[in-house]
Short mmCIF file of C-alpha atoms in Angstrom, two decimals:
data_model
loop_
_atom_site.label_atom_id
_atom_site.label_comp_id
_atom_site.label_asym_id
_atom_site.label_seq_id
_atom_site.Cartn_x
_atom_site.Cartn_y
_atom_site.Cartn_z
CA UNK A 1 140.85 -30.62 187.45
CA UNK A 2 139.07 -34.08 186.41
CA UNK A 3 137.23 -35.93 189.18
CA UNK A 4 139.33 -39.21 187.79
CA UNK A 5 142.57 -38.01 188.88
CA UNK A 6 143.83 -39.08 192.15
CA UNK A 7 144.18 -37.02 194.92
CA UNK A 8 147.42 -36.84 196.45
CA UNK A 9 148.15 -36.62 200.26
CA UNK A 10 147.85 -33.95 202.21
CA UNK A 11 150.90 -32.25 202.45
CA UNK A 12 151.66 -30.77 205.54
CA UNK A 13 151.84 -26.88 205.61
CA UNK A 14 155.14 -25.13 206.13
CA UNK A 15 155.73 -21.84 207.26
CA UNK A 16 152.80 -19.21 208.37
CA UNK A 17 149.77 -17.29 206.57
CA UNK A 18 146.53 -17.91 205.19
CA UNK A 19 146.74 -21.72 205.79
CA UNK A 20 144.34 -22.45 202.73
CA UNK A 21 147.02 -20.46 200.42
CA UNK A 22 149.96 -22.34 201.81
CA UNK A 23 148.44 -25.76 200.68
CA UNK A 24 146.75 -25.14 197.65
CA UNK A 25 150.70 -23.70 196.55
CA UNK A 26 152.18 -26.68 198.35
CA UNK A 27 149.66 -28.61 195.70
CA UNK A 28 150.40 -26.49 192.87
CA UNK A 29 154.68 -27.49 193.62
CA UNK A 30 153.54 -31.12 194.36
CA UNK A 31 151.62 -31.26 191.06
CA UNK A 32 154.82 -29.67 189.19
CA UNK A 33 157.24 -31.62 190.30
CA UNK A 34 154.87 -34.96 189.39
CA UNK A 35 154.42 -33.89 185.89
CA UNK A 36 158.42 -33.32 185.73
CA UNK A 37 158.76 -36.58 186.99
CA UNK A 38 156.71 -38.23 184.50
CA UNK A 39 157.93 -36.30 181.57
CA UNK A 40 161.75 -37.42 182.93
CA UNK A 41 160.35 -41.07 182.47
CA UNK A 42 159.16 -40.88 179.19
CA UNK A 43 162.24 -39.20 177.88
CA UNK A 44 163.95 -42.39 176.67
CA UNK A 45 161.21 -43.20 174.37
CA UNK A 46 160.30 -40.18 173.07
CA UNK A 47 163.18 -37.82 172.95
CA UNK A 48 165.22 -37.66 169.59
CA UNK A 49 168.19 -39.47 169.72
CA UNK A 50 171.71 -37.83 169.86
CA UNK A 51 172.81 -36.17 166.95
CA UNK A 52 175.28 -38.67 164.43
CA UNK A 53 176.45 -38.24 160.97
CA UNK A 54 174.04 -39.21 158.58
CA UNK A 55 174.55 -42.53 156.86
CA UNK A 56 174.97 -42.30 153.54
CA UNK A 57 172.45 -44.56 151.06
CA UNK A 58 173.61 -47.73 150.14
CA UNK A 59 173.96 -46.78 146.15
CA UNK A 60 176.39 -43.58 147.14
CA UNK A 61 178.30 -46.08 149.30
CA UNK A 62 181.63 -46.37 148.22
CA UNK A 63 182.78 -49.68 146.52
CA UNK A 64 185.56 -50.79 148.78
CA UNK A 65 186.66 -54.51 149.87
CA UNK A 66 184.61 -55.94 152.95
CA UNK A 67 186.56 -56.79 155.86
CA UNK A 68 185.65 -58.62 158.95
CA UNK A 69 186.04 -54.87 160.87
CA UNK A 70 183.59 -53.56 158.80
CA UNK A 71 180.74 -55.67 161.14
CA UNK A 72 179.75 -53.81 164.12
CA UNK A 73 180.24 -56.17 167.55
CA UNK A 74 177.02 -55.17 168.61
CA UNK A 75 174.97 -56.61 165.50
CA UNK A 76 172.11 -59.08 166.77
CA UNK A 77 172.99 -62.74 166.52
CA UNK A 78 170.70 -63.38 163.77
CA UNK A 79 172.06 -60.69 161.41
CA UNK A 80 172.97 -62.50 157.92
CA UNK A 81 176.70 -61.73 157.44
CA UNK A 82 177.89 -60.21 154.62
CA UNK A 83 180.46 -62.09 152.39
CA UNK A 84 183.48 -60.63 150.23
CA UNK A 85 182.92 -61.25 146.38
CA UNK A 86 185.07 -64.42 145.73
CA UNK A 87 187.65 -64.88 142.94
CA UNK A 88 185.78 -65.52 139.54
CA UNK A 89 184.30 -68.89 138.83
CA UNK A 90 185.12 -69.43 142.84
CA UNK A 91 181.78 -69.87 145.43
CA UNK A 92 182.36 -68.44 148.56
CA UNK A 93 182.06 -70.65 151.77
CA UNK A 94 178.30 -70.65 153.15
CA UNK A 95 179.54 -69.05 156.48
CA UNK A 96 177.70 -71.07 159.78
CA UNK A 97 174.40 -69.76 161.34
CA UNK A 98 172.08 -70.47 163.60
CA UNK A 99 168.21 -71.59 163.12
CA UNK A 100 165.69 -68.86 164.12
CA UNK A 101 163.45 -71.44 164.96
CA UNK A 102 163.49 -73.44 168.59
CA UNK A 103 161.70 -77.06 166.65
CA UNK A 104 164.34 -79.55 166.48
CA UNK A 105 163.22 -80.68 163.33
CA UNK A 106 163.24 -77.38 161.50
CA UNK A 107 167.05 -76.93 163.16
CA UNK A 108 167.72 -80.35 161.67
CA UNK A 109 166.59 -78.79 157.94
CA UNK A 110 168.48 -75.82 158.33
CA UNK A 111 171.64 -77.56 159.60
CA UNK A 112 170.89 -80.43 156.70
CA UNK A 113 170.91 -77.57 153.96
CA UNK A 114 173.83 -75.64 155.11
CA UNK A 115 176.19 -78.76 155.07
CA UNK A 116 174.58 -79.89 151.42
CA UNK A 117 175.85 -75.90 150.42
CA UNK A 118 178.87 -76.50 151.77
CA UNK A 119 179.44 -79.91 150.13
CA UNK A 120 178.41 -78.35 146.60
CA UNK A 121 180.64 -75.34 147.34
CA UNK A 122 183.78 -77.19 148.12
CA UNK A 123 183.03 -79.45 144.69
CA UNK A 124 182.47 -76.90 142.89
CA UNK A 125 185.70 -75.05 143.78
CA UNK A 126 187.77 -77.92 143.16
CA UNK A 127 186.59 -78.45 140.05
CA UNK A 128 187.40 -74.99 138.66
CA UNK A 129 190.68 -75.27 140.57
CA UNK A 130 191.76 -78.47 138.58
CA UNK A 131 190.83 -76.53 135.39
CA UNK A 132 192.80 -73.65 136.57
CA UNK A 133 195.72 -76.38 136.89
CA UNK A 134 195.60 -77.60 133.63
CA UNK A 135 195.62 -73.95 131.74
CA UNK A 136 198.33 -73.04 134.57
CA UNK A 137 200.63 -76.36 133.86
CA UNK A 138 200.00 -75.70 130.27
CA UNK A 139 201.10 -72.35 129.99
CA UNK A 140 204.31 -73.18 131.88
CA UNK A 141 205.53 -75.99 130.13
CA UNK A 142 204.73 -74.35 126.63
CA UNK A 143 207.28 -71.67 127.75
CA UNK A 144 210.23 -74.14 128.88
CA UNK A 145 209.39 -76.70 125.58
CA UNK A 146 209.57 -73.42 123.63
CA UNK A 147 212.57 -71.73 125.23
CA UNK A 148 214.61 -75.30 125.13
CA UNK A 149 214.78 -74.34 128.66
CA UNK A 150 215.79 -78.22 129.18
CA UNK A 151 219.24 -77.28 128.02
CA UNK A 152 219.73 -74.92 130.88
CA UNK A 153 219.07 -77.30 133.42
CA UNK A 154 221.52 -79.62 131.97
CA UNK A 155 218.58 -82.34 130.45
CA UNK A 156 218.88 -83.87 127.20
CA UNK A 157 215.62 -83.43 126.34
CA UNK A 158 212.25 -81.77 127.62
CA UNK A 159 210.83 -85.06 129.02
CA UNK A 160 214.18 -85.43 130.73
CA UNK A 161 213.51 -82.35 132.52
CA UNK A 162 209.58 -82.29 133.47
CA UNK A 163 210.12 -86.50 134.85
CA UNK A 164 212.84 -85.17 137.10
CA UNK A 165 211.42 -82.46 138.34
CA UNK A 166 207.67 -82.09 138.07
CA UNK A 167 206.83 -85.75 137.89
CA UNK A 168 204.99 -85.13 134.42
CA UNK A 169 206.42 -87.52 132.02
CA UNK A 170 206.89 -86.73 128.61
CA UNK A 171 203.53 -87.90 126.96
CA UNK A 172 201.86 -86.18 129.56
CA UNK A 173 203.66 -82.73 128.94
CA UNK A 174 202.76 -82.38 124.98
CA UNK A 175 199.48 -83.93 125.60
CA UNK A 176 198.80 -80.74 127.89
CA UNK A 177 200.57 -78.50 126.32
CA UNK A 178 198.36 -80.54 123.32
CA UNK A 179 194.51 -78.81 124.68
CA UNK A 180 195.82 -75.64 126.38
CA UNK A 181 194.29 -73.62 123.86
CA UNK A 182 191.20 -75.43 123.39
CA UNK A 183 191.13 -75.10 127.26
CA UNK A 184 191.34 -71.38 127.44
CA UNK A 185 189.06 -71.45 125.25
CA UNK A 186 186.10 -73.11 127.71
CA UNK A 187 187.19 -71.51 130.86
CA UNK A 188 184.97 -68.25 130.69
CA UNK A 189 181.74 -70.36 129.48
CA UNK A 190 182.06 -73.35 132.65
CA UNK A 191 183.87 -73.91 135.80
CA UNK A 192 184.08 -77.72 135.46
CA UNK A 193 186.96 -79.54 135.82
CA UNK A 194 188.84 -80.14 132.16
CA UNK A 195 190.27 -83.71 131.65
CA UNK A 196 193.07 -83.60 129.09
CA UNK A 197 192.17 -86.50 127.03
CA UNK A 198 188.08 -85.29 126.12
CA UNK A 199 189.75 -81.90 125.34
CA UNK A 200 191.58 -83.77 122.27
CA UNK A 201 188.27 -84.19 120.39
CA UNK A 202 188.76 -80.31 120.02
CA UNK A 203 191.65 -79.88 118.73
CA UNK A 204 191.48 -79.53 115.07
CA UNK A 205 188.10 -77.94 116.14
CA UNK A 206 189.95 -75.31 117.34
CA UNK A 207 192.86 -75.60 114.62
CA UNK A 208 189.97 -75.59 111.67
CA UNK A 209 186.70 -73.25 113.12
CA UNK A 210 188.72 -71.17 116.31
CA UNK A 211 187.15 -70.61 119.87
CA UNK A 212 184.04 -70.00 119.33
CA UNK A 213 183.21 -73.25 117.30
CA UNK A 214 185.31 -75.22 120.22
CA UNK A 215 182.31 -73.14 122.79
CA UNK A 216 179.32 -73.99 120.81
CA UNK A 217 180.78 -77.49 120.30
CA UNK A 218 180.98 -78.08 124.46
CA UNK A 219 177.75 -76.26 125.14
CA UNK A 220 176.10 -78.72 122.79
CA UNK A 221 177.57 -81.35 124.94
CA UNK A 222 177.11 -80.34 128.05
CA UNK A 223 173.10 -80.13 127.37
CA UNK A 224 172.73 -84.19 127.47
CA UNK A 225 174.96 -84.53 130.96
CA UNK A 226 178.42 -85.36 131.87
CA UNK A 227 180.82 -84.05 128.63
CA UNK A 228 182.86 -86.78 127.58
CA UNK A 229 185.12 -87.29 124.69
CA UNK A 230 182.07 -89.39 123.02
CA UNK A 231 179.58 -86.45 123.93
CA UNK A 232 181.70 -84.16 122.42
CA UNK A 233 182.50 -86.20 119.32
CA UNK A 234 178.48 -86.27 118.43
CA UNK A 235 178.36 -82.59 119.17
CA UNK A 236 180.87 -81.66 116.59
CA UNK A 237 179.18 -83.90 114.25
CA UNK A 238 175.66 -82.30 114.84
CA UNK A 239 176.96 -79.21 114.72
CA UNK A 240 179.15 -79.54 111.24
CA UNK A 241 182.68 -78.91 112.46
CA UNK A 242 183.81 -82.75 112.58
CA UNK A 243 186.22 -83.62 109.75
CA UNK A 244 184.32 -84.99 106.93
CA UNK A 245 184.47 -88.77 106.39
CA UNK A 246 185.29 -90.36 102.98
CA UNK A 247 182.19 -93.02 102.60
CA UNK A 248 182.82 -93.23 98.62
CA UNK A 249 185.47 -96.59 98.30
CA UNK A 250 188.32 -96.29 96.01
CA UNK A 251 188.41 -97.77 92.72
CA UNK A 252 190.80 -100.69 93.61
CA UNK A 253 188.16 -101.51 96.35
CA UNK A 254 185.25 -101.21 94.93
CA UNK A 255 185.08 -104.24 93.17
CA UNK A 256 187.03 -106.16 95.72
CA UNK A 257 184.52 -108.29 98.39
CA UNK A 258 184.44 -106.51 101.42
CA UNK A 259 186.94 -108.56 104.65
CA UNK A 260 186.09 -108.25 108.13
CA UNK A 261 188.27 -105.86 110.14
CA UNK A 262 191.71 -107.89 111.37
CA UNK A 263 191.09 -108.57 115.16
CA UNK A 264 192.81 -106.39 117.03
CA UNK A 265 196.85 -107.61 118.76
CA UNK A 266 197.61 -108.59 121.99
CA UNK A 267 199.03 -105.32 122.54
CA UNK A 268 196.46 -103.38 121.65
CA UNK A 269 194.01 -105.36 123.65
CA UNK A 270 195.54 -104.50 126.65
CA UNK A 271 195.42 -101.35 126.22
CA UNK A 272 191.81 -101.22 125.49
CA UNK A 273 191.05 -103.14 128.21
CA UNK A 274 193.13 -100.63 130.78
CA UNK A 275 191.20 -97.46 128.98
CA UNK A 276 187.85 -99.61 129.51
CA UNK A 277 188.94 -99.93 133.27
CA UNK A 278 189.67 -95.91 133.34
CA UNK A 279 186.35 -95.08 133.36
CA UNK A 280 185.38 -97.43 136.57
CA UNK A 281 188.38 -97.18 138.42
CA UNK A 282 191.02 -94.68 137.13
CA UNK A 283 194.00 -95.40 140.20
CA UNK A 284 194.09 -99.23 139.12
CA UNK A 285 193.71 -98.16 135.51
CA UNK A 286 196.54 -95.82 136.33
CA UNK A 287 198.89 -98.21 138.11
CA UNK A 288 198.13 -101.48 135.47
CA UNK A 289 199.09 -98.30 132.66
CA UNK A 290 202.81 -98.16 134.26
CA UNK A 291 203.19 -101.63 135.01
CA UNK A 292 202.36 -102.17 130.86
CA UNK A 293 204.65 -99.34 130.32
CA UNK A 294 207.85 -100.59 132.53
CA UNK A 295 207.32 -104.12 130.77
CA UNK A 296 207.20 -102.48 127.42
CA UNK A 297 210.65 -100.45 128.37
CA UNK A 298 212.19 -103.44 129.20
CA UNK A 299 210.90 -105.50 126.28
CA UNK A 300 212.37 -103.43 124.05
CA UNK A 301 216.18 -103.19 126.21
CA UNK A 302 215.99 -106.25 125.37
CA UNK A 303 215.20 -106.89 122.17
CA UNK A 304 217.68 -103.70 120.80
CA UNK A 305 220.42 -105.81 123.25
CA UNK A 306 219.62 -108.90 121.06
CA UNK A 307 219.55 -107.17 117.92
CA UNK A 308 223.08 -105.88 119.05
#
């Protein structure tokens, strides 16, 4: 035995005989049971752990739907969570965690961050779900104008029938029925919202070249900014699928001296001036739109009374 180890106490001897025998086997036990001891205490550490089924790798997994009961209880607190693949064009929620760090600053960052994600997320979403309105209306409304489902419901007309129940009046109805297609046609290239009136610019793009002309004509677009009906209208010309223009001047104009365009009426003032205000504030634009329009209604009662 080493020098270095330590020497236990004497152990008191038990029993008669050769007193030297009886100790140095008292010893021997002592030393026995130690080592047990020992070996006990290191048994956490070092024996294998129980036997389990083995986990299979993550690329034989099966592909099945993540559920909240699919996270253990016991997971540490810092554990990234895993998130269910969202609906298609859809961003999932950044789901809330906690800072690793204890600096109030850097929990400031991280908290900053996660409510910018957020913020994006949620604008993102209802972007595509205002898109996902218009193709939905549109597709609806097609189907009753179509059907003369009107009829059924005891309405005169189709108007008739999407004012009293759906709010929509007529104008608004064929001008969304109006870019459904050309609105199908964008929804698997961008999630953005799509405004009815821009999607007019392609129409006959779509009647004349089909998708894929109405695609390359919003991608073009959509590489200087925010797509707008004028954006668009410069795209189509770039890219060839505007209608062509007539420069040449007829023969009965040509020698004629060229007039300056007639000024535009009243009428059609105001209405420029509301579509100018659209594009600052479209709720006032909106309301000074139906005020023009009840005036109008009345305008004419009267005049077809006077006519009368």
């Amino acid at each position: 035995m080493s020098g270095k180890r330590k020497i236990p106490p004497v152990i008191p001897v038990i029993g008669s005989g050769d007193s030297g025998s009886s100790r140095e086997d008292e010893m021997r036990q002592w030393e026995e049971q130690q080592a047990q001891l020992r070996a006990q205490q290191a048994a956490p550490a070092a024996a294998p752990q129980p036997a389990v089924a083995p986990v299979p790798a993550p690329a034989a997994a099966p592909l099945t739907p993540w559920t909240p009961s699919d996270v253990s209880a016991e997971e540490p607190a810092g554990a990234v969570a895993v998130t269910a693949p969202s609906a298609a064009g859809y961003l999932p929620m950044p789901e809330f965690t906690e800072p690793d760090s204890d600096d109030p600053r850097e929990r400031l960052e991280f908290y900053t961050r996660g409510i910018l994600a957020v913020q994006y997320a949620a604008r993102s979403n209802h972007e595509r779900a205002e898109q996902q309105k218009l193709i939905g209306l549109g597709l609806r409304l097609h189907a009753m104008k179509q059907e003369e489902l009107h009829l059924e419901a005891g309405f005169d007309t189709f108007g008739d029938l999407t004012e009293a129940r759906f709010g929509i009046k007529k104008h608004q109805a064929n001008n969304i029925i109006r870019v459904l297609g050309v609105a199908q046609a964008l929804e698997d290239i961008t999630t953005q919202e799509l405004k009815e009136r821009p999607l007019r610019v392609l129409v006959p793009i779509l009647d004349t070249h089909g998708s894929e002309a109405v695609r390359g004509t919003w991608l073009e677009a959509a590489r200087h900014g925010n797509v707008t009906d004028t954006a668009l209208k410069e795209a189509a010309n770039f890219l060839g699928f505007a209608p062509p223009v007539d420069a040449t001047p007829s023969n009965s104009e040509a020698g004629k001296k060229s007039k300056p365009a007639p000024r535009p009426s009243v009428s059609l003032q105001a209405v420029e001036r509301i579509r100018s205000l659209a594009a600052q504030d479209p709720a006032k634009a909106r309301r000074e739109a139906e005020e023009l329009e009840s005036a109008v209604r009345e305008l004419l009662e009267e005049l077809a009374g006077a006519v009368q």
